[in-house]
PDB file of C-alpha atoms in Angstrom:
ATOM      1  CA  MET A   1     137.232  50.533 220.606  1.00  0.00           C
ATOM      2  CA  LEU A   2     139.798  49.889 218.293  1.00  0.00           C
ATOM      3  CA  LYS A   3     139.680  52.877 215.985  1.00  0.00           C
ATOM      4  CA  THR A   4     142.292  54.634 214.014  1.00  0.00           C
ATOM      5  CA  ASP A   5     142.584  57.260 211.399  1.00  0.00           C
ATOM      6  CA  ILE A   6     141.641  54.946 208.489  1.00  0.00           C
ATOM      7  CA  CYS A   7     138.288  54.303 210.498  1.00  0.00           C
ATOM      8  CA  ASP A   8     137.432  57.946 210.374  1.00  0.00           C
ATOM      9  CA  LEU A   9     138.759  58.617 206.732  1.00  0.00           C
ATOM     10  CA  PHE A  10     136.482  55.925 205.223  1.00  0.00           C
ATOM     11  CA  GLY A  11     133.547  55.787 207.835  1.00  0.00           C
ATOM     12  CA  ILE A  12     134.243  52.100 209.043  1.00  0.00           C
ATOM     13  CA  GLU A  13     134.067  50.373 212.414  1.00  0.00           C
ATOM     14  CA  TYR A  14     137.297  48.680 212.341  1.00  0.00           C
ATOM     15  CA  PRO A  15     140.639  48.902 210.925  1.00  0.00           C
ATOM     16  CA  ILE A  16     140.426  46.134 208.634  1.00  0.00           C
ATOM     17  CA  ILE A  17     140.197  46.237 204.764  1.00  0.00           C
ATOM     18  CA  GLN A  18     139.460  43.192 202.490  1.00  0.00           C
ATOM     19  CA  GLY A  19     141.713  42.732 199.451  1.00  0.00           C
ATOM     20  CA  GLY A  20     140.201  42.777 196.274  1.00  0.00           C
ATOM     21  CA  MET A  21     140.957  39.601 194.806  1.00  0.00           C
ATOM     22  CA  ALA A  22     140.279  39.036 191.077  1.00  0.00           C
ATOM     23  CA  HIS A  23     137.479  36.518 190.610  1.00  0.00           C
ATOM     24  CA  VAL A  24     136.736  35.961 194.178  1.00  0.00           C
ATOM     25  CA  ALA A  25     136.103  39.651 195.587  1.00  0.00           C
ATOM     26  CA  THR A  26     132.608  39.862 194.594  1.00  0.00           C
ATOM     27  CA  ALA A  27     129.417  41.619 195.912  1.00  0.00           C
ATOM     28  CA  GLU A  28     128.693  38.985 198.697  1.00  0.00           C
ATOM     29  CA  LEU A  29     132.124  39.085 200.056  1.00  0.00           C
ATOM     30  CA  ALA A  30     132.366  42.737 200.001  1.00  0.00           C
ATOM     31  CA  ALA A  31     129.095  43.584 201.430  1.00  0.00           C
ATOM     32  CA  ALA A  32     129.489  41.270 204.329  1.00  0.00           C
ATOM     33  CA  VAL A  33     132.940  42.626 205.230  1.00  0.00           C
ATOM     34  CA  SER A  34     131.312  46.221 205.423  1.00  0.00           C
ATOM     35  CA  ASN A  35     128.133  45.155 207.316  1.00  0.00           C
ATOM     36  CA  ALA A  36     130.719  43.895 209.845  1.00  0.00           C
ATOM     37  CA  GLY A  37     132.378  46.799 210.078  1.00  0.00           C
ATOM     38  CA  GLY A  38     135.416  46.663 207.936  1.00  0.00           C
ATOM     39  CA  LEU A  39     135.495  47.773 204.242  1.00  0.00           C
ATOM     40  CA  GLY A  40     134.678  45.640 201.717  1.00  0.00           C
ATOM     41  CA  ILE A  41     136.409  45.804 198.120  1.00  0.00           C
ATOM     42  CA  VAL A  42     134.892  44.528 194.910  1.00  0.00           C
ATOM     43  CA  GLY A  43     137.745  42.890 192.698  1.00  0.00           C
ATOM     44  CA  ALA A  44     137.231  44.179 188.997  1.00  0.00           C
ATOM     45  CA  GLY A  45     140.614  42.396 187.930  1.00  0.00           C
ATOM     46  CA  ALA A  46     140.208  42.054 184.082  1.00  0.00           C
ATOM     47  CA  CYS A  47     136.647  41.991 184.282  1.00  0.00           C
ATOM     48  CA  GLU A  48     134.255  43.836 181.761  1.00  0.00           C
ATOM     49  CA  PRO A  49     132.810  46.832 183.062  1.00  0.00           C
ATOM     50  CA  ASP A  50     129.096  45.673 182.660  1.00  0.00           C
ATOM     51  CA  TRP A  51     130.039  42.962 184.985  1.00  0.00           C
ATOM     52  CA  LEU A  52     131.598  45.371 187.434  1.00  0.00           C
ATOM     53  CA  ARG A  53     128.511  47.595 187.397  1.00  0.00           C
ATOM     54  CA  GLU A  54     126.203  44.819 188.222  1.00  0.00           C
ATOM     55  CA  GLN A  55     128.679  44.142 191.264  1.00  0.00           C
ATOM     56  CA  ILE A  56     128.508  47.497 192.393  1.00  0.00           C
ATOM     57  CA  HIS A  57     124.439  47.294 192.258  1.00  0.00           C
ATOM     58  CA  LEU A  58     124.697  44.033 194.135  1.00  0.00           C
ATOM     59  CA  THR A  59     126.827  45.220 196.783  1.00  0.00           C
ATOM     60  CA  ARG A  60     124.636  48.231 197.540  1.00  0.00           C
ATOM     61  CA  LYS A  61     121.380  45.794 197.682  1.00  0.00           C
ATOM     62  CA  GLN A  62     123.345  43.887 200.487  1.00  0.00           C
ATOM     63  CA  THR A  63     124.681  46.931 202.285  1.00  0.00           C
ATOM     64  CA  ASP A  64     124.176  50.588 203.253  1.00  0.00           C
ATOM     65  CA  ARG A  65     128.068  51.045 204.416  1.00  0.00           C
ATOM     66  CA  PRO A  66     131.166  52.201 202.648  1.00  0.00           C
ATOM     67  CA  PHE A  67     132.497  49.893 200.163  1.00  0.00           C
ATOM     68  CA  GLY A  68     135.203  50.278 197.273  1.00  0.00           C
ATOM     69  CA  VAL A  69     136.347  48.537 194.497  1.00  0.00           C
ATOM     70  CA  ASN A  70     140.110  47.733 193.483  1.00  0.00           C
ATOM     71  CA  ILE A  71     141.018  48.393 189.845  1.00  0.00           C
ATOM     72  CA  LEU A  72     143.702  46.537 188.136  1.00  0.00           C
ATOM     73  CA  LEU A  73     145.266  48.924 185.981  1.00  0.00           C
ATOM     74  CA  ILE A  74     147.196  46.696 183.428  1.00  0.00           C
ATOM     75  CA  SER A  75     143.678  45.374 182.738  1.00  0.00           C
ATOM     76  CA  PRO A  76     142.476  45.662 179.280  1.00  0.00           C
ATOM     77  CA  PHE A  77     139.294  47.107 180.373  1.00  0.00           C
ATOM     78  CA  ALA A  78     140.799  49.481 182.735  1.00  0.00           C
ATOM     79  CA  GLU A  79     139.665  52.686 181.313  1.00  0.00           C
ATOM     80  CA  GLN A  80     135.983  51.553 180.827  1.00  0.00           C
ATOM     81  CA  VAL A  81     136.213  50.355 184.710  1.00  0.00           C
ATOM     82  CA  ILE A  82     137.378  53.722 186.046  1.00  0.00           C
ATOM     83  CA  ASP A  83     134.366  55.148 183.955  1.00  0.00           C
ATOM     84  CA  VAL A  84     131.955  52.574 185.889  1.00  0.00           C
ATOM     85  CA  VAL A  85     133.420  53.870 189.017  1.00  0.00           C
ATOM     86  CA  LEU A  86     133.013  57.486 188.549  1.00  0.00           C
ATOM     87  CA  GLU A  87     129.549  56.687 187.361  1.00  0.00           C
ATOM     88  CA  GLU A  88     128.590  54.765 190.190  1.00  0.00           C
ATOM     89  CA  LYS A  89     130.585  57.140 192.780  1.00  0.00           C
ATOM     90  CA  VAL A  90     131.813  53.982 195.072  1.00  0.00           C
ATOM     91  CA  ALA A  91     133.162  55.545 198.101  1.00  0.00           C
ATOM     92  CA  VAL A  92     136.622  54.085 197.770  1.00  0.00           C
ATOM     93  CA  VAL A  93     138.902  52.882 195.113  1.00  0.00           C
ATOM     94  CA  THR A  94     142.167  50.838 195.716  1.00  0.00           C
ATOM     95  CA  THR A  95     144.627  50.501 192.973  1.00  0.00           C
ATOM     96  CA  GLY A  96     147.246  47.735 191.939  1.00  0.00           C
ATOM     97  CA  ALA A  97     149.274  46.949 188.939  1.00  0.00           C
ATOM     98  CA  GLY A  98     150.184  50.355 187.425  1.00  0.00           C
ATOM     99  CA  ASN A  99     150.272  53.890 188.132  1.00  0.00           C
ATOM    100  CA  PRO A 100     146.735  55.605 189.276  1.00  0.00           C
ATOM    101  CA  GLY A 101     148.339  59.102 189.084  1.00  0.00           C
ATOM    102  CA  PRO A 102     146.847  60.522 185.735  1.00  0.00           C
ATOM    103  CA  TYR A 103     143.206  59.108 187.138  1.00  0.00           C
ATOM    104  CA  ILE A 104     143.689  60.763 190.569  1.00  0.00           C
ATOM    105  CA  PRO A 105     142.117  64.225 189.494  1.00  0.00           C
ATOM    106  CA  ARG A 106     139.028  62.569 188.058  1.00  0.00           C
ATOM    107  CA  PHE A 107     138.227  60.405 191.016  1.00  0.00           C
ATOM    108  CA  LYS A 108     138.666  63.193 193.462  1.00  0.00           C
ATOM    109  CA  GLU A 109     136.522  65.617 191.520  1.00  0.00           C
ATOM    110  CA  ALA A 110     134.035  62.464 191.808  1.00  0.00           C
ATOM    111  CA  GLY A 111     134.624  62.507 195.765  1.00  0.00           C
ATOM    112  CA  ILE A 112     136.151  59.410 195.562  1.00  0.00           C
ATOM    113  CA  LYS A 113     138.749  58.709 197.973  1.00  0.00           C
ATOM    114  CA  VAL A 114     141.645  56.724 196.453  1.00  0.00           C
ATOM    115  CA  MET A 115     144.178  54.148 198.239  1.00  0.00           C
ATOM    116  CA  PRO A 116     146.791  52.740 195.853  1.00  0.00           C
ATOM    117  CA  VAL A 117     148.615  49.391 196.704  1.00  0.00           C
ATOM    118  CA  VAL A 118     152.468  50.331 197.081  1.00  0.00           C
ATOM    119  CA  ALA A 119     155.741  48.140 197.235  1.00  0.00           C
ATOM    120  CA  SER A 120     157.858  50.807 197.584  1.00  0.00           C
ATOM    121  CA  VAL A 121     158.734  54.090 199.349  1.00  0.00           C
ATOM    122  CA  ALA A 122     159.499  55.868 196.040  1.00  0.00           C
ATOM    123  CA  LEU A 123     156.063  54.983 194.184  1.00  0.00           C
ATOM    124  CA  ALA A 124     154.190  56.106 197.822  1.00  0.00           C
ATOM    125  CA  ARG A 125     156.165  59.445 197.744  1.00  0.00           C
ATOM    126  CA  ARG A 126     155.207  60.427 194.046  1.00  0.00           C
ATOM    127  CA  LEU A 127     151.408  59.363 194.519  1.00  0.00           C
ATOM    128  CA  GLU A 128     151.261  61.280 197.621  1.00  0.00           C
ATOM    129  CA  ARG A 129     152.229  64.459 195.569  1.00  0.00           C
ATOM    130  CA  ALA A 130     149.789  63.340 193.202  1.00  0.00           C
ATOM    131  CA  GLY A 131     147.041  63.527 195.986  1.00  0.00           C
ATOM    132  CA  VAL A 132     145.851  60.115 197.026  1.00  0.00           C
ATOM    133  CA  ASP A 133     144.425  59.827 200.580  1.00  0.00           C
ATOM    134  CA  ALA A 134     145.828  56.818 201.975  1.00  0.00           C
ATOM    135  CA  PHE A 135     148.270  53.651 200.858  1.00  0.00           C
ATOM    136  CA  VAL A 136     148.120  49.939 201.206  1.00  0.00           C
ATOM    137  CA  ALA A 137     151.690  49.086 201.685  1.00  0.00           C
ATOM    138  CA  GLU A 138     152.054  45.366 200.553  1.00  0.00           C
ATOM    139  CA  GLY A 139     154.856  43.287 201.457  1.00  0.00           C
ATOM    140  CA  MET A 140     155.762  40.364 199.397  1.00  0.00           C
ATOM    141  CA  GLU A 141     154.173  37.669 202.128  1.00  0.00           C
ATOM    142  CA  SER A 142     150.898  38.343 200.439  1.00  0.00           C
ATOM    143  CA  GLY A 143     149.355  36.452 197.783  1.00  0.00           C
ATOM    144  CA  GLY A 144     148.843  37.328 193.968  1.00  0.00           C
ATOM    145  CA  GLU A 145     151.328  39.968 192.522  1.00  0.00           C
ATOM    146  CA  ILE A 146     153.905  41.036 194.627  1.00  0.00           C
ATOM    147  CA  GLY A 147     156.783  43.111 195.261  1.00  0.00           C
ATOM    148  CA  GLN A 148     160.268  42.764 196.537  1.00  0.00           C
ATOM    149  CA  ILE A 149     160.321  43.790 200.139  1.00  0.00           C
ATOM    150  CA  THR A 150     158.851  42.431 203.206  1.00  0.00           C
ATOM    151  CA  THR A 151     156.094  43.857 204.832  1.00  0.00           C
ATOM    152  CA  MET A 152     158.266  44.312 208.268  1.00  0.00           C
ATOM    153  CA  ALA A 153     160.686  46.316 206.636  1.00  0.00           C
ATOM    154  CA  LEU A 154     158.394  48.195 203.956  1.00  0.00           C
ATOM    155  CA  VAL A 155     155.586  49.184 206.287  1.00  0.00           C
ATOM    156  CA  PRO A 156     157.549  51.542 208.676  1.00  0.00           C
ATOM    157  CA  GLN A 157     159.808  52.751 205.739  1.00  0.00           C
ATOM    158  CA  VAL A 158     156.252  54.001 203.839  1.00  0.00           C
ATOM    159  CA  VAL A 159     154.981  55.163 207.152  1.00  0.00           C
ATOM    160  CA  ASP A 160     157.965  57.369 208.004  1.00  0.00           C
ATOM    161  CA  SER A 161     158.229  58.631 204.375  1.00  0.00           C
ATOM    162  CA  VAL A 162     154.656  59.932 203.923  1.00  0.00           C
ATOM    163  CA  LYS A 163     152.119  62.043 205.813  1.00  0.00           C
ATOM    164  CA  LEU A 164     149.075  60.070 205.143  1.00  0.00           C
ATOM    165  CA  PRO A 165     147.607  56.889 206.751  1.00  0.00           C
ATOM    166  CA  VAL A 166     149.074  53.713 205.863  1.00  0.00           C
ATOM    167  CA  VAL A 167     147.369  50.348 205.671  1.00  0.00           C
ATOM    168  CA  ALA A 168     149.599  47.186 206.295  1.00  0.00           C
ATOM    169  CA  ALA A 169     148.991  44.397 203.965  1.00  0.00           C
ATOM    170  CA  GLY A 170     151.001  41.005 203.483  1.00  0.00           C
ATOM    171  CA  GLY A 171     150.945  38.181 206.168  1.00  0.00           C
ATOM    172  CA  PHE A 172     147.914  39.336 208.189  1.00  0.00           C
ATOM    173  CA  ALA A 173     145.022  36.640 209.492  1.00  0.00           C
ATOM    174  CA  ASP A 174     144.457  37.394 213.264  1.00  0.00           C
ATOM    175  CA  GLY A 175     144.572  39.913 215.966  1.00  0.00           C
ATOM    176  CA  ARG A 176     148.454  39.554 216.509  1.00  0.00           C
ATOM    177  CA  GLY A 177     149.266  40.621 213.235  1.00  0.00           C
ATOM    178  CA  LEU A 178     146.800  43.696 213.789  1.00  0.00           C
ATOM    179  CA  VAL A 179     148.589  44.838 216.769  1.00  0.00           C
ATOM    180  CA  ALA A 180     151.998  44.527 215.028  1.00  0.00           C
ATOM    181  CA  ALA A 181     150.699  46.500 212.204  1.00  0.00           C
ATOM    182  CA  LEU A 182     149.718  49.357 214.561  1.00  0.00           C
ATOM    183  CA  VAL A 183     153.185  48.966 216.465  1.00  0.00           C
ATOM    184  CA  LEU A 184     155.043  49.289 212.921  1.00  0.00           C
ATOM    185  CA  GLY A 185     152.946  53.015 212.434  1.00  0.00           C
ATOM    186  CA  ALA A 186     150.239  51.549 209.857  1.00  0.00           C
ATOM    187  CA  GLN A 187     146.536  52.646 210.754  1.00  0.00           C
ATOM    188  CA  GLY A 188     145.178  49.194 209.745  1.00  0.00           C
ATOM    189  CA  ILE A 189     145.250  45.958 207.842  1.00  0.00           C
ATOM    190  CA  GLN A 190     144.146  44.551 204.535  1.00  0.00           C
ATOM    191  CA  MET A 191     143.628  40.908 204.403  1.00  0.00           C
ATOM    192  CA  GLY A 192     142.859  38.539 201.415  1.00  0.00           C
ATOM    193  CA  THR A 193     143.957  34.729 201.991  1.00  0.00           C
ATOM    194  CA  ARG A 194     141.863  34.631 205.412  1.00  0.00           C
ATOM    195  CA  PHE A 195     138.660  36.523 203.897  1.00  0.00           C
ATOM    196  CA  VAL A 196     139.205  33.588 200.694  1.00  0.00           C
ATOM    197  CA  CYS A 197     138.413  31.237 203.751  1.00  0.00           C
ATOM    198  CA  SER A 198     135.005  32.734 204.475  1.00  0.00           C
ATOM    199  CA  GLU A 199     131.408  31.510 203.924  1.00  0.00           C
ATOM    200  CA  GLU A 200     130.524  34.448 201.690  1.00  0.00           C
ATOM    201  CA  CYS A 201     133.359  34.267 199.578  1.00  0.00           C
ATOM    202  CA  ILE A 202     132.547  32.236 196.354  1.00  0.00           C
ATOM    203  CA  ALA A 203     136.018  30.642 195.903  1.00  0.00           C
ATOM    204  CA  HIS A 204     135.911  26.793 195.186  1.00  0.00           C
ATOM    205  CA  PRO A 205     135.570  24.661 198.093  1.00  0.00           C
ATOM    206  CA  ASP A 206     138.773  22.639 197.214  1.00  0.00           C
ATOM    207  CA  TYR A 207     141.070  26.003 196.868  1.00  0.00           C
ATOM    208  CA  LYS A 208     139.596  26.869 200.106  1.00  0.00           C
ATOM    209  CA  GLN A 209     140.365  23.549 201.318  1.00  0.00           C
ATOM    210  CA  ALA A 210     144.149  23.979 199.745  1.00  0.00           C
ATOM    211  CA  ILE A 211     144.706  27.072 201.746  1.00  0.00           C
ATOM    212  CA  LEU A 212     143.388  25.212 205.085  1.00  0.00           C
ATOM    213  CA  ASP A 213     146.027  22.260 204.608  1.00  0.00           C
ATOM    214  CA  ALA A 214     148.630  24.480 203.779  1.00  0.00           C
ATOM    215  CA  SER A 215     152.059  24.798 205.836  1.00  0.00           C
ATOM    216  CA  ASP A 216     154.288  27.623 206.326  1.00  0.00           C
ATOM    217  CA  ARG A 217     156.504  26.563 203.109  1.00  0.00           C
ATOM    218  CA  SER A 218     153.658  25.845 201.033  1.00  0.00           C
ATOM    219  CA  THR A 219     153.788  29.132 198.399  1.00  0.00           C
ATOM    220  CA  VAL A 220     155.948  29.835 195.600  1.00  0.00           C
ATOM    221  CA  ILE A 221     156.749  32.715 193.610  1.00  0.00           C
ATOM    222  CA  SER A 222     156.608  32.274 189.770  1.00  0.00           C
ATOM    223  CA  GLY A 223     156.486  34.707 186.809  1.00  0.00           C
ATOM    224  CA  GLN A 224     159.516  37.062 187.840  1.00  0.00           C
ATOM    225  CA  ILE A 225     160.881  37.500 184.331  1.00  0.00           C
ATOM    226  CA  THR A 226     157.406  38.851 183.247  1.00  0.00           C
ATOM    227  CA  GLY A 227     157.841  41.741 185.758  1.00  0.00           C
ATOM    228  CA  TYR A 228     154.528  40.810 187.611  1.00  0.00           C
ATOM    229  CA  PRO A 229     155.808  37.956 190.313  1.00  0.00           C
ATOM    230  CA  MET A 230     152.706  36.025 191.579  1.00  0.00           C
ATOM    231  CA  ARG A 231     152.720  34.092 194.822  1.00  0.00           C
ATOM    232  CA  SER A 232     150.513  31.227 195.346  1.00  0.00           C
ATOM    233  CA  LEU A 233     150.282  27.784 196.227  1.00  0.00           C
ATOM    234  CA  GLU A 234     152.531  25.411 194.801  1.00  0.00           C
ATOM    235  CA  ASN A 235     151.349  22.804 192.331  1.00  0.00           C
ATOM    236  CA  LYS A 236     152.194  21.231 188.846  1.00  0.00           C
ATOM    237  CA  LEU A 237     151.560  24.525 187.360  1.00  0.00           C
ATOM    238  CA  THR A 238     154.076  26.397 189.405  1.00  0.00           C
ATOM    239  CA  ARG A 239     156.349  23.822 188.562  1.00  0.00           C
ATOM    240  CA  GLU A 240     155.843  24.230 184.959  1.00  0.00           C
ATOM    241  CA  PHE A 241     156.306  27.953 185.081  1.00  0.00           C
ATOM    242  CA  LEU A 242     159.255  27.745 187.002  1.00  0.00           C
ATOM    243  CA  GLU A 243     160.924  25.381 184.049  1.00  0.00           C
ATOM    244  CA  LYS A 244     159.507  27.451 181.408  1.00  0.00           C
ATOM    245  CA  GLU A 245     161.297  30.416 183.040  1.00  0.00           C
ATOM    246  CA  LYS A 246     164.584  28.464 183.625  1.00  0.00           C
ATOM    247  CA  SER A 247     164.480  27.253 179.733  1.00  0.00           C
ATOM    248  CA  GLY A 248     164.640  30.866 178.186  1.00  0.00           C
ATOM    249  CA  VAL A 249     161.192  30.786 176.997  1.00  0.00           C
ATOM    250  CA  SER A 250     159.911  34.075 176.022  1.00  0.00           C
ATOM    251  CA  ILE A 251     158.025  36.613 178.267  1.00  0.00           C
ATOM    252  CA  GLU A 252     155.149  36.645 175.788  1.00  0.00           C
ATOM    253  CA  GLU A 253     155.031  32.778 176.015  1.00  0.00           C
ATOM    254  CA  ILE A 254     155.032  32.686 179.506  1.00  0.00           C
ATOM    255  CA  MET A 255     152.030  35.352 179.973  1.00  0.00           C
ATOM    256  CA  GLU A 256     149.940  33.645 177.152  1.00  0.00           C
ATOM    257  CA  PHE A 257     150.876  30.424 179.075  1.00  0.00           C
ATOM    258  CA  GLY A 258     149.085  31.733 182.235  1.00  0.00           C
ATOM    259  CA  VAL A 259     146.126  33.011 180.460  1.00  0.00           C
ATOM    260  CA  GLY A 260     142.633  31.706 182.272  1.00  0.00           C
ATOM    261  CA  LYS A 261     144.843  29.859 184.761  1.00  0.00           C
ATOM    262  CA  VAL A 262     143.774  31.823 187.873  1.00  0.00           C
ATOM    263  CA  ARG A 263     139.960  31.587 187.054  1.00  0.00           C
ATOM    264  CA  LEU A 264     140.528  27.783 186.664  1.00  0.00           C
ATOM    265  CA  GLY A 265     142.222  27.709 190.190  1.00  0.00           C
ATOM    266  CA  LEU A 266     140.221  29.975 192.251  1.00  0.00           C
ATOM    267  CA  ILE A 267     136.628  29.406 190.592  1.00  0.00           C
ATOM    268  CA  GLU A 268     136.809  25.739 189.185  1.00  0.00           C
ATOM    269  CA  GLY A 269     139.038  24.506 191.674  1.00  0.00           C
ATOM    270  CA  ASP A 270     141.679  22.630 189.421  1.00  0.00           C
ATOM    271  CA  LEU A 271     144.054  22.139 192.277  1.00  0.00           C
ATOM    272  CA  GLU A 272     146.988  21.216 189.935  1.00  0.00           C
ATOM    273  CA  GLY A 273     146.383  22.956 186.756  1.00  0.00           C
ATOM    274  CA  GLY A 274     145.074  26.115 188.219  1.00  0.00           C
ATOM    275  CA  THR A 275     146.873  28.947 189.872  1.00  0.00           C
ATOM    276  CA  LEU A 276     145.932  29.060 193.394  1.00  0.00           C
ATOM    277  CA  LEU A 277     146.759  32.459 194.713  1.00  0.00           C
ATOM    278  CA  ALA A 278     147.833  32.332 198.402  1.00  0.00           C
ATOM    279  CA  GLY A 279     149.582  34.498 200.810  1.00  0.00           C
ATOM    280  CA  GLN A 280     152.297  33.112 203.499  1.00  0.00           C
ATOM    281  CA  ILE A 281     149.871  33.249 206.175  1.00  0.00           C
ATOM    282  CA  SER A 282     148.043  30.738 204.522  1.00  0.00           C
ATOM    283  CA  GLY A 283     149.455  28.145 207.080  1.00  0.00           C
ATOM    284  CA  MET A 284     148.294  29.830 209.921  1.00  0.00           C
ATOM    285  CA  ILE A 285     144.502  29.370 208.765  1.00  0.00           C
ATOM    286  CA  LYS A 286     142.698  26.310 209.885  1.00  0.00           C
ATOM    287  CA  ASP A 287     138.927  27.182 209.293  1.00  0.00           C
ATOM    288  CA  VAL A 288     136.019  28.394 207.252  1.00  0.00           C
ATOM    289  CA  LYS A 289     133.759  30.695 208.986  1.00  0.00           C
ATOM    290  CA  PRO A 290     131.721  33.825 208.146  1.00  0.00           C
ATOM    291  CA  VAL A 291     133.112  37.254 207.855  1.00  0.00           C
ATOM    292  CA  LYS A 292     131.293  38.395 210.989  1.00  0.00           C
ATOM    293  CA  ALA A 293     133.334  36.026 213.105  1.00  0.00           C
ATOM    294  CA  ILE A 294     136.426  36.411 211.348  1.00  0.00           C
ATOM    295  CA  ILE A 295     136.122  40.025 211.970  1.00  0.00           C
ATOM    296  CA  GLU A 296     134.923  40.103 215.761  1.00  0.00           C
ATOM    297  CA  GLU A 297     137.453  37.024 216.556  1.00  0.00           C
ATOM    298  CA  ILE A 298     140.339  39.831 215.181  1.00  0.00           C
ATOM    299  CA  VAL A 299     139.290  42.718 216.898  1.00  0.00           C
ATOM    300  CA  ALA A 300     138.695  40.863 220.266  1.00  0.00           C
ATOM    301  CA  GLU A 301     142.195  39.296 219.929  1.00  0.00           C
ATOM    302  CA  ALA A 302     144.085  42.558 218.930  1.00  0.00           C
ATOM    303  CA  GLU A 303     142.110  44.584 222.509  1.00  0.00           C
ATOM    304  CA  ALA A 304     143.358  41.644 224.420  1.00  0.00           C
ATOM    305  CA  ILE A 305     146.887  41.831 223.650  1.00  0.00           C
ATOM    306  CA  ILE A 306     146.882  45.681 223.559  1.00  0.00           C
ATOM    307  CA  THR A 307     145.357  45.307 227.141  1.00  0.00           C
ATOM    308  CA  ARG A 308     147.893  42.627 228.080  1.00  0.00           C
ATOM    309  CA  LEU A 309     150.750  44.969 226.842  1.00  0.00           C
ATOM    310  CA  ASN A 310     149.541  47.865 228.992  1.00  0.00           C
ATOM    311  CA  ASP A 311     149.345  45.578 231.964  1.00  0.00           C
ATOM    312  CA  PHE A 312     153.223  45.277 231.177  1.00  0.00           C
ATOM    313  CA  ARG A 313     153.669  48.372 231.664  1.00  0.00           C
ATOM    314  CA  GLY A 314     151.446  48.633 234.908  1.00  0.00           C
ATOM    315  CA  VAL A 315     149.069  51.032 232.943  1.00  0.00           C
ATOM    316  CA  SER A 316     145.285  50.540 233.957  1.00  0.00           C
TER     317      SER A 316
END
């Protein structure tokens, strides 16, 4: 059995966390991941609080296992979303795009475990002092908003700097990646792009197919001047973003230009005019299958690799 401290912390069977992806990390996906032994996450994104409450209730109808909510702290509804999470007493909260420090005491008082996504050692240390329970150390290989450090470099440095469990994110899609993360000192992995290409994910079929068609060089980074760089599949929109950045337009104009583009790509399937969030791992994903099959294959492959590595040392 592949079991780590993160499994004990969250009461899950396997050390596999689903990323809280905006628009597509809905109840159906979160429940499927939790039912398959991982930790499903409902992505609040920039949604209104009533939508999140509905998704939490729908998730509970589909699973009796632990699941979490990802809160985007720059969302205009962040405060209301936090109130919903506290009222509903979800098991776990993951946070991104902001400092969750001011909210941690309220989460802890409600019995909610807190696992922020961090992209630097400094932030991890600060949040450890604030009382979080674990970390997601996310490298720049990931889809969506990214930091500046690769997963290979970031994860061991965060692991060495804190005393709490660390989950690795950014560039994971199979059992090889899970084993590599464990070797780096992480207690598990978080995956986003791999779960987009699952049957339970509501992402548009054309968006899923774009990921399946991707190569190792299909993603680009845009929006760097805004302070919130994003990794997505290259298309007409990303080229327009880069042209605007080079021309010296204001940050406000760049951000206004991006409004609504993520939903346009992920949900409506506009492959040229929408943002197609995807990690560099896209080139490794070749099929769409049920969440249960994805998780079972990853765990089986990881266990086989660990057995093979033990054989190299003559360990029975």
